[in-house]
Short mmCIF file of C-alpha atoms and ligand atoms in Angstrom, two decimals:
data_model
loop_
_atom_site.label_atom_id
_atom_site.label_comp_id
_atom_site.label_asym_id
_atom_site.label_seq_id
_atom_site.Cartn_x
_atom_site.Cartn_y
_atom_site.Cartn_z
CA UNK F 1 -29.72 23.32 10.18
CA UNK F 2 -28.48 20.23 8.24
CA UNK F 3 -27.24 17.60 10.81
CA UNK F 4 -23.67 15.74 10.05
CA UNK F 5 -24.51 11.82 9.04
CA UNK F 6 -24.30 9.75 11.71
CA UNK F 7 -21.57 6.89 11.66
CA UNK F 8 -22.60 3.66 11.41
CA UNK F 9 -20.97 0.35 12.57
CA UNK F 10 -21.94 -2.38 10.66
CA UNK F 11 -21.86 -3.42 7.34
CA UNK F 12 -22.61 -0.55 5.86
CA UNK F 13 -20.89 2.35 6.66
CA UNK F 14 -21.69 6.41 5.83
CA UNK F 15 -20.30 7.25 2.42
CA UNK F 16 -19.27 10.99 2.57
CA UNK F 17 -18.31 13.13 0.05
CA UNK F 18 -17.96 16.58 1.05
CA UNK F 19 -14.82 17.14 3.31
CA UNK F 20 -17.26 19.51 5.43
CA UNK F 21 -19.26 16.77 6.37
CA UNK F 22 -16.29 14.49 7.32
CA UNK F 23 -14.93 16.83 10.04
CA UNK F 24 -18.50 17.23 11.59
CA UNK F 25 -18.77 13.14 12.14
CA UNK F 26 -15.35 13.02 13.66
CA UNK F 27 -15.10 15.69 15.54
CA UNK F 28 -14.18 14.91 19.16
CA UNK F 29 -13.71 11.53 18.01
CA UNK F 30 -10.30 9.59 17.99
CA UNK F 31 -9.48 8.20 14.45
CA UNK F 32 -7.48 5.99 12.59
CA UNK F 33 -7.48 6.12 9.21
CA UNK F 34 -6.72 3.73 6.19
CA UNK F 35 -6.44 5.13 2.60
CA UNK F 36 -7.16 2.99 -0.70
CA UNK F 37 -8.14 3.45 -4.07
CA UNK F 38 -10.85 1.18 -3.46
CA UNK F 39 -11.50 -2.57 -4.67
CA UNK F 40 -10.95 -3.54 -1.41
CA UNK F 41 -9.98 -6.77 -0.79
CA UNK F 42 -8.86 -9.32 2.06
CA UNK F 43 -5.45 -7.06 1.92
CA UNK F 44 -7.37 -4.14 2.63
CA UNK F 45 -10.08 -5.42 5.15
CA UNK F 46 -6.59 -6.52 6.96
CA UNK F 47 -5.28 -2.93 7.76
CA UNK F 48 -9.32 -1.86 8.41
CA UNK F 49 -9.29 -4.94 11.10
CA UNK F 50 -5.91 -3.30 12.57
CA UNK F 51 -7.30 0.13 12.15
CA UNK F 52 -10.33 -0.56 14.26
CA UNK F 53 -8.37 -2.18 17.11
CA UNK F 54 -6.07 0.67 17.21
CA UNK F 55 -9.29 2.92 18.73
CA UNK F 56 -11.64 0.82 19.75
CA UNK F 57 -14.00 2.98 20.87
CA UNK F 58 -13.41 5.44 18.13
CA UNK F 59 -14.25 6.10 14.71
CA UNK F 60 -12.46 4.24 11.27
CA UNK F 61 -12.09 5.96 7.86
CA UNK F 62 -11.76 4.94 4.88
CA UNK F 63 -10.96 6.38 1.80
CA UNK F 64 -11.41 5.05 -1.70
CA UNK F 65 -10.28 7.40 -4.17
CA UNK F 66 -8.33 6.70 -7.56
CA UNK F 67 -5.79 9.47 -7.45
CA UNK F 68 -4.94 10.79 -11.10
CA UNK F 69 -2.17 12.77 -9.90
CA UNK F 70 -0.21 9.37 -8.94
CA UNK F 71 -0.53 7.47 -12.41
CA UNK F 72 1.61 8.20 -15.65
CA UNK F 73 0.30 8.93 -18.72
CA UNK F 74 0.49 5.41 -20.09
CA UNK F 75 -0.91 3.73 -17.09
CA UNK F 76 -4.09 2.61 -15.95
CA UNK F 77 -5.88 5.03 -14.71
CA UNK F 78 -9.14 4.72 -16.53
CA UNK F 79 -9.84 1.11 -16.20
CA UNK F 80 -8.82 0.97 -12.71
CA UNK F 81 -11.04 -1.46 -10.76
CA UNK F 82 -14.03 0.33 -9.17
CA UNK F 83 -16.62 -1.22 -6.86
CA UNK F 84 -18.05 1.23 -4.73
CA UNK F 85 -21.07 -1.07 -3.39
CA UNK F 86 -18.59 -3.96 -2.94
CA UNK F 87 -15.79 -1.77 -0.94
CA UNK F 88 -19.03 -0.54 1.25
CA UNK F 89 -19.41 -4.28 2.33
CA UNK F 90 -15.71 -5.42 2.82
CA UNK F 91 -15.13 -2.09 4.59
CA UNK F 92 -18.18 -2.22 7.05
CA UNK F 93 -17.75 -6.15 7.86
CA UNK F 94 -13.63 -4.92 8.43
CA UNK F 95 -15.17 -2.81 11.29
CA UNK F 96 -15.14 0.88 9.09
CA UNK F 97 -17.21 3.57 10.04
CA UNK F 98 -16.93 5.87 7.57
CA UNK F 99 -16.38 5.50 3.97
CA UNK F 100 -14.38 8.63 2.28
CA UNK F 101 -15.17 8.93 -1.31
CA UNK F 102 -14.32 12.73 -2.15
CA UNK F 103 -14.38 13.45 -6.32
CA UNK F 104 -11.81 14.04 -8.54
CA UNK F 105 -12.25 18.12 -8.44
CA UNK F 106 -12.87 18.03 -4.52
CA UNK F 107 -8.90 17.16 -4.23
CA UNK F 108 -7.91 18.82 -7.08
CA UNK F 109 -9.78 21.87 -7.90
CA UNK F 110 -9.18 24.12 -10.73
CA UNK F 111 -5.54 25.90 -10.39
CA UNK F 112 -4.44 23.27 -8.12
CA UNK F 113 -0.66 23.93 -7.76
CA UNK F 114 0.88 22.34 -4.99
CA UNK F 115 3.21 19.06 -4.89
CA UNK F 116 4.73 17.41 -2.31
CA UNK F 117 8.23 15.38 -3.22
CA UNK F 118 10.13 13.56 -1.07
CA UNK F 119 13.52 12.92 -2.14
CA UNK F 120 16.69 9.56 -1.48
CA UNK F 121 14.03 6.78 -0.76
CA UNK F 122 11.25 7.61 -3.44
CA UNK F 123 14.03 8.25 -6.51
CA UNK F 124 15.40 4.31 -6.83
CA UNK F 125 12.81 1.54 -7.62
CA UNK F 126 9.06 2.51 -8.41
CA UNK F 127 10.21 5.95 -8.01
CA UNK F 128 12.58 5.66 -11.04
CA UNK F 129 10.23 3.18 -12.82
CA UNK F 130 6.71 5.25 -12.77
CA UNK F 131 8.44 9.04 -12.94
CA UNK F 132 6.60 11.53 -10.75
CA UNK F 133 4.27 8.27 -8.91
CA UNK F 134 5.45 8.88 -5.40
CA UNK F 135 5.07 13.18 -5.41
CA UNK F 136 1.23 11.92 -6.32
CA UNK F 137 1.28 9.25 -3.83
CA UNK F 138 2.81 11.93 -1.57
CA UNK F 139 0.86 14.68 -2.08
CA UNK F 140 -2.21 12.72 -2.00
CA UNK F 141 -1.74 11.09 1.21
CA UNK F 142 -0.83 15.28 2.92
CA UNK F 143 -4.22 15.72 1.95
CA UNK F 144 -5.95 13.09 2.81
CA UNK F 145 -4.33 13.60 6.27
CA UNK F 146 -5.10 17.23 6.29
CA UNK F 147 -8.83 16.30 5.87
CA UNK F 148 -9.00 12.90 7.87
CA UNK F 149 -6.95 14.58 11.15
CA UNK F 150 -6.51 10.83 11.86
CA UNK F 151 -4.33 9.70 15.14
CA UNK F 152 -3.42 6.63 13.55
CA UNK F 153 -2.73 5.89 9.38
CA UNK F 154 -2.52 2.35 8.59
CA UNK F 155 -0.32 1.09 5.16
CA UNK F 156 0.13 -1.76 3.68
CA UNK F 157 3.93 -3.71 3.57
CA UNK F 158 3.26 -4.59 0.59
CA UNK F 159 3.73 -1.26 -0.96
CA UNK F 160 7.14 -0.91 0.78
CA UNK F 161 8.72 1.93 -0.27
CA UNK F 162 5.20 3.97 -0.66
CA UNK F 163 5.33 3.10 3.43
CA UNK F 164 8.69 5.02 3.26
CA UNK F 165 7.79 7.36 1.60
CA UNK F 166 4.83 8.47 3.93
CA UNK F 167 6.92 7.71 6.49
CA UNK F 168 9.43 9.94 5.74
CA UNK F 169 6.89 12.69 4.97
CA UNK F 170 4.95 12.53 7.95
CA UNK F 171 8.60 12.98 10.13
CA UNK F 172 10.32 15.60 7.47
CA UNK F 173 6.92 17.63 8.28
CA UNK F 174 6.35 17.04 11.62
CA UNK F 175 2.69 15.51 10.73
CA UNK F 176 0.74 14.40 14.24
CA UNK F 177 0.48 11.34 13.06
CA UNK F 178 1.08 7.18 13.97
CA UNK F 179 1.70 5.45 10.75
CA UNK F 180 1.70 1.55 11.35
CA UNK F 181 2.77 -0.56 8.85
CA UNK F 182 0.83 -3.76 8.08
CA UNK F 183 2.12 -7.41 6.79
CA UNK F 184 1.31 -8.28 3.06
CA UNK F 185 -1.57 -10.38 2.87
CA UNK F 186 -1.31 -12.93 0.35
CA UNK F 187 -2.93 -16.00 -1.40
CA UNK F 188 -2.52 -19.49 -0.59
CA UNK F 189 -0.11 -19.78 -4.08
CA UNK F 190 2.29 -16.85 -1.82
CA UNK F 191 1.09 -14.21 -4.58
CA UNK F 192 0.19 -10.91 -2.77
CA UNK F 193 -3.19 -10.07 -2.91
CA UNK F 194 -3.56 -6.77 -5.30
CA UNK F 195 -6.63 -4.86 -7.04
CA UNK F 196 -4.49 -5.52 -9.88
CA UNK F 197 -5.18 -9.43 -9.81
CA UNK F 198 -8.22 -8.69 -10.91
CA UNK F 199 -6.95 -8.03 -14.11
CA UNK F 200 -5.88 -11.30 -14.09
CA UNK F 201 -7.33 -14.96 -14.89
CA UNK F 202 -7.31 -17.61 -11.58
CA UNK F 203 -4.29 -19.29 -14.23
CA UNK F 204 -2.79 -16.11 -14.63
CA UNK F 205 -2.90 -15.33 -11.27
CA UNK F 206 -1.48 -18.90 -10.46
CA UNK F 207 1.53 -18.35 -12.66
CA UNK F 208 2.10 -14.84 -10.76
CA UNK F 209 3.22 -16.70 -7.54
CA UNK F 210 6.50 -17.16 -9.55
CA UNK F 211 7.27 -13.46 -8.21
CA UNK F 212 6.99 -14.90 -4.53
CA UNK F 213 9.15 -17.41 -4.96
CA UNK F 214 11.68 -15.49 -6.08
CA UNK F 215 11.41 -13.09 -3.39
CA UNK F 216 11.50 -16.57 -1.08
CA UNK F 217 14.35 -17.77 -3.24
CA UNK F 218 16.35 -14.73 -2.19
CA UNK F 219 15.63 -14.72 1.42
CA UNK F 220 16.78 -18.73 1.44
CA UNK F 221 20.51 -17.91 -0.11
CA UNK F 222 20.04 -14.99 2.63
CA UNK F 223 19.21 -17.77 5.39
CA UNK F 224 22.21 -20.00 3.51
CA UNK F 225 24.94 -16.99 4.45
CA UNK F 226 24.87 -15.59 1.22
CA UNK F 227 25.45 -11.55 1.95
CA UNK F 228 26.58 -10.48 -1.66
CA UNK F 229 23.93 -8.01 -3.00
CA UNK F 230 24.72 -9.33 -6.79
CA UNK F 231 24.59 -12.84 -5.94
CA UNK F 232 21.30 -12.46 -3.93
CA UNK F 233 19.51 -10.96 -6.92
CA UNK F 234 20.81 -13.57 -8.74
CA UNK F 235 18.76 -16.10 -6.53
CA UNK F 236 15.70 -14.25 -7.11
CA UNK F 237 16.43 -13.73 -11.25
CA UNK F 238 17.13 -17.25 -11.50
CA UNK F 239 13.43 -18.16 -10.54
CA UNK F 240 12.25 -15.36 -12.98
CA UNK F 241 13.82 -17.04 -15.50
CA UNK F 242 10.99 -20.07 -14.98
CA UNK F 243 8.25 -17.49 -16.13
CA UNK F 244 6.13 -17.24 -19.23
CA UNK F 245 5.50 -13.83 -20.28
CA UNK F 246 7.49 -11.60 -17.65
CA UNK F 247 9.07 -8.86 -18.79
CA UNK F 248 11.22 -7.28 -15.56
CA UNK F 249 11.28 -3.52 -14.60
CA UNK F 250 13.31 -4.83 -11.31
CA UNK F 251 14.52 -6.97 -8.73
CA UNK F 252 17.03 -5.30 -6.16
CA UNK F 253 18.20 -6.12 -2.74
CA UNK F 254 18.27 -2.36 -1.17
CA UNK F 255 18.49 -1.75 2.84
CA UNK F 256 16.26 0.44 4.56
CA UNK F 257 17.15 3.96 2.68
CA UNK F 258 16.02 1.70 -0.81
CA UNK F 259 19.42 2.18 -2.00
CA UNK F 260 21.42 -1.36 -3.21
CA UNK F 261 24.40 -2.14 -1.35
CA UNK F 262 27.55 -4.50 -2.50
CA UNK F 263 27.45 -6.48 0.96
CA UNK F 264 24.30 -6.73 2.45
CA UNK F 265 24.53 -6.66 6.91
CA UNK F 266 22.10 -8.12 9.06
CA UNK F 267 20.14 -4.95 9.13
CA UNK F 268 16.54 -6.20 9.94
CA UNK F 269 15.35 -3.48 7.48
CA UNK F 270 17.39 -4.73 4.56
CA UNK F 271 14.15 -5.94 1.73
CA UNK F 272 14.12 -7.45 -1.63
CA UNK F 273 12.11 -6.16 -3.71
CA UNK F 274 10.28 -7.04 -7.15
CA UNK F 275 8.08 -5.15 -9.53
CA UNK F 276 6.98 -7.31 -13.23
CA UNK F 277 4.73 -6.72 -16.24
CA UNK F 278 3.08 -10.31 -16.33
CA UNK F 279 -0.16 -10.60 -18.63
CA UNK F 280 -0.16 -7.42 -18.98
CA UNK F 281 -0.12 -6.36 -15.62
CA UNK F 282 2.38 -4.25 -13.52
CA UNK F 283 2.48 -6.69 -10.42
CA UNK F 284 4.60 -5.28 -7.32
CA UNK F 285 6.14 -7.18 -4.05
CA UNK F 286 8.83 -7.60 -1.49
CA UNK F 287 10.12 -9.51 1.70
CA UNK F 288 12.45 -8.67 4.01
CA UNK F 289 15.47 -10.79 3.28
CA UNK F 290 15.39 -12.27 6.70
CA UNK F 291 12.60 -14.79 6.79
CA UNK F 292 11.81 -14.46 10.50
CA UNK F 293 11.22 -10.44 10.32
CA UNK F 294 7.78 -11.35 8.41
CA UNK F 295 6.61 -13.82 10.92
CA UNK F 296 3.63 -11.74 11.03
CA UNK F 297 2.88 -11.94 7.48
CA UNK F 298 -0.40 -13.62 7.04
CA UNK F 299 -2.33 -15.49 3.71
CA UNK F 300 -5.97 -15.20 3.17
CA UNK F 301 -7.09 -18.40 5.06
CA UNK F 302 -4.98 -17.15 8.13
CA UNK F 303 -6.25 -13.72 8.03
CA UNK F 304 -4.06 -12.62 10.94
CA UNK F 305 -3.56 -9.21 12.17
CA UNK F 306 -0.08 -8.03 13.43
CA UNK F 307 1.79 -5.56 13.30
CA UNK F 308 5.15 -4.92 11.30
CA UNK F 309 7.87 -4.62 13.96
CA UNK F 310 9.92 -3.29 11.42
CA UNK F 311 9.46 -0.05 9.29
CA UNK F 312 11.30 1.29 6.17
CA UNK F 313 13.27 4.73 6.59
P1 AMP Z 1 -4.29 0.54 -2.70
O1 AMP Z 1 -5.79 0.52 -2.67
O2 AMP Z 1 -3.69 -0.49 -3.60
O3 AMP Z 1 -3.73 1.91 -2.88
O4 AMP Z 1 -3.84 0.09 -1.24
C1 AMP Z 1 -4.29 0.74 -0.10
C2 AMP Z 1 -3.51 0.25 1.09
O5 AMP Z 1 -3.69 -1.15 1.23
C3 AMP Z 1 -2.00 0.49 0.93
O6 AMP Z 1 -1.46 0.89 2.18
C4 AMP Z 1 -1.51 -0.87 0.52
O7 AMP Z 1 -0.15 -1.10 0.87
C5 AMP Z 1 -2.42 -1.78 1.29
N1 AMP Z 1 -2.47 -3.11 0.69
C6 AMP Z 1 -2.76 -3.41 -0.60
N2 AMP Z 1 -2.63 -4.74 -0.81
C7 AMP Z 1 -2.25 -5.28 0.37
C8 AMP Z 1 -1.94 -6.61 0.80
N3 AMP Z 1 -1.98 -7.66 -0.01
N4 AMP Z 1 -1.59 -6.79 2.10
C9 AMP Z 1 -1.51 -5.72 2.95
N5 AMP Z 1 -1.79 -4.46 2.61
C10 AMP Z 1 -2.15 -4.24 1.33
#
């Protein structure tokens, strides 16, 4: 008889593979769960941290796979960053567990033929931008679920209509689920920390913090009274306008369904929203348009953990 791995705490956590093998190390165990595509970083180790004070006694799991189903043909998919030695280490010293690294035909094995799409909040924005990103985001994350049974799923805020999006799945199908959104962690400079950046130079990256401050440059005509949707995307396209080498896919002012509106209330859920081709690279973020909703947003030399008290859809 082959005995499941045993968890470790510490900095190195199990890697397992076979989905078998998962459910025999959590069984009986309460879980919360946090899914990546790996390259962890301080963003990352953030919604571990929150993960493992959600069940403190129980067990945290991670997965890092690159999900094909969720990139377009012309994307990046093949030189996405990997780093599984150096996602063992952020992962383990983030207080993980377990460390879920399934292969590509484990989750999608010959004749797979099943899609999950979730319609309104994943059609404007990225959902219109990357066609058919969200029912692999989707679809993924059912799965991942399915196999993880977690009690808790921790995602990031700075992936704010993916949040949605699961969020909207996990009620539509009655998933037993608590999904907790978590505060974008960012740099110093205010530019969100991504696996992306490290497709970019420290100058490159520099320059990227223009997309922050136009987000910030929309939630201060926000503070100033402005409530016109046009004329707060203007705020936010004027600082664009600063930027070498950004060509825009959009910036919108939506409320909580992701839709625009002409007049924008006081709706605590009401976000702007930004995604950019800078260098080369398809950079993504958003604020909420009231400043004091993201008090709990943290940078990398603050590190803190809160929770959102606000959630899309
Ligand atoms: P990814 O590996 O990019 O798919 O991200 C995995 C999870 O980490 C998602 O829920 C992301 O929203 C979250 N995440 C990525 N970057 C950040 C960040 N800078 N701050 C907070 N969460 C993040």
């Amino acid at each position: 008889m082959t005995l499941p791995p045993e968890p470790q705490v510490g900095p190195h956590p199990t890697v397992i593979t076979d989905p078998a093998d998962l459910r025999a190390a959590l069984r009986g165990h309460a879980v919360a769960f946090v899914p990546t595509m790996g390259a962890l970083h301080e963003g990352h180790a953030t919604l571990i941290r929150a993960a493992r004070a959600a069940v403190p006694g129980g067990r945290v799991v991670v997965s890092v796979f690159v999900n094909p189903m969720q990139f377009g043909p012309n994307e990046d998919l093949s030189r996405y960053p990997r780093d599984l030695d150096g996602d063992r280490r952020v992962a383990g010293e983030a207080g993980a567990d377990l460390l879920f690294h399934p292969d590509v035909p484990t989750m999608y094995p010959d004749g797979f033929s099943t899609s999950v799409s979730v319609s309104g909040v994943s059609e404007p924005l990225d959902g219109a931008a990357r066609p058919g990103h969200f029912t692999g985001v989707a679809t993924v994350v059912l799965k991942l679920l399915n196999l993880v049974r977690p009690d808790v799923a921790l995602f990031g805020e700075k992936d704010w209509q993916q949040l949605a999006v699961v969020r909207r799945m996990v009620r539509d199908l009655n998933l037993p689920v608590d999904v907790r959104g978590v505060p974008t962690v960012r740099e110093d400079s205010g530019l969100a920390l991504s696996s992306r950046n490290a497709y970019l130079s420290a100058d490159q990256r520099a320059q990227a913090a223009v997309l922050s401050r136009a987000l910030r440059a929309v939630q201060a005509a926000y503070a100033g009274g402005e409530r016109r949707g046009a004329a707060l995307r203007q705020a936010g396209l004027d600082v664009l306008t600063t930027a070498a080498d950004l060509s825009l896919d959009y910036l919108s002012v939506v409320g909580g369904d992701m839709h625009e509106r002409e007049i924008m209330d006081n709706d605590p859920m009401n976000r702007v929203l930004v995604a950019a081709r800078m260098f080369g690279v398809r950079l993504i973020d958003n604020m909420p348009l009231a400043a004091h909703v993201a008090a709990g947003q943290s940078t990398v030399s603050q590190s803190t953990v809160s929770q959102s008290t606000v959630s899309p859809a």
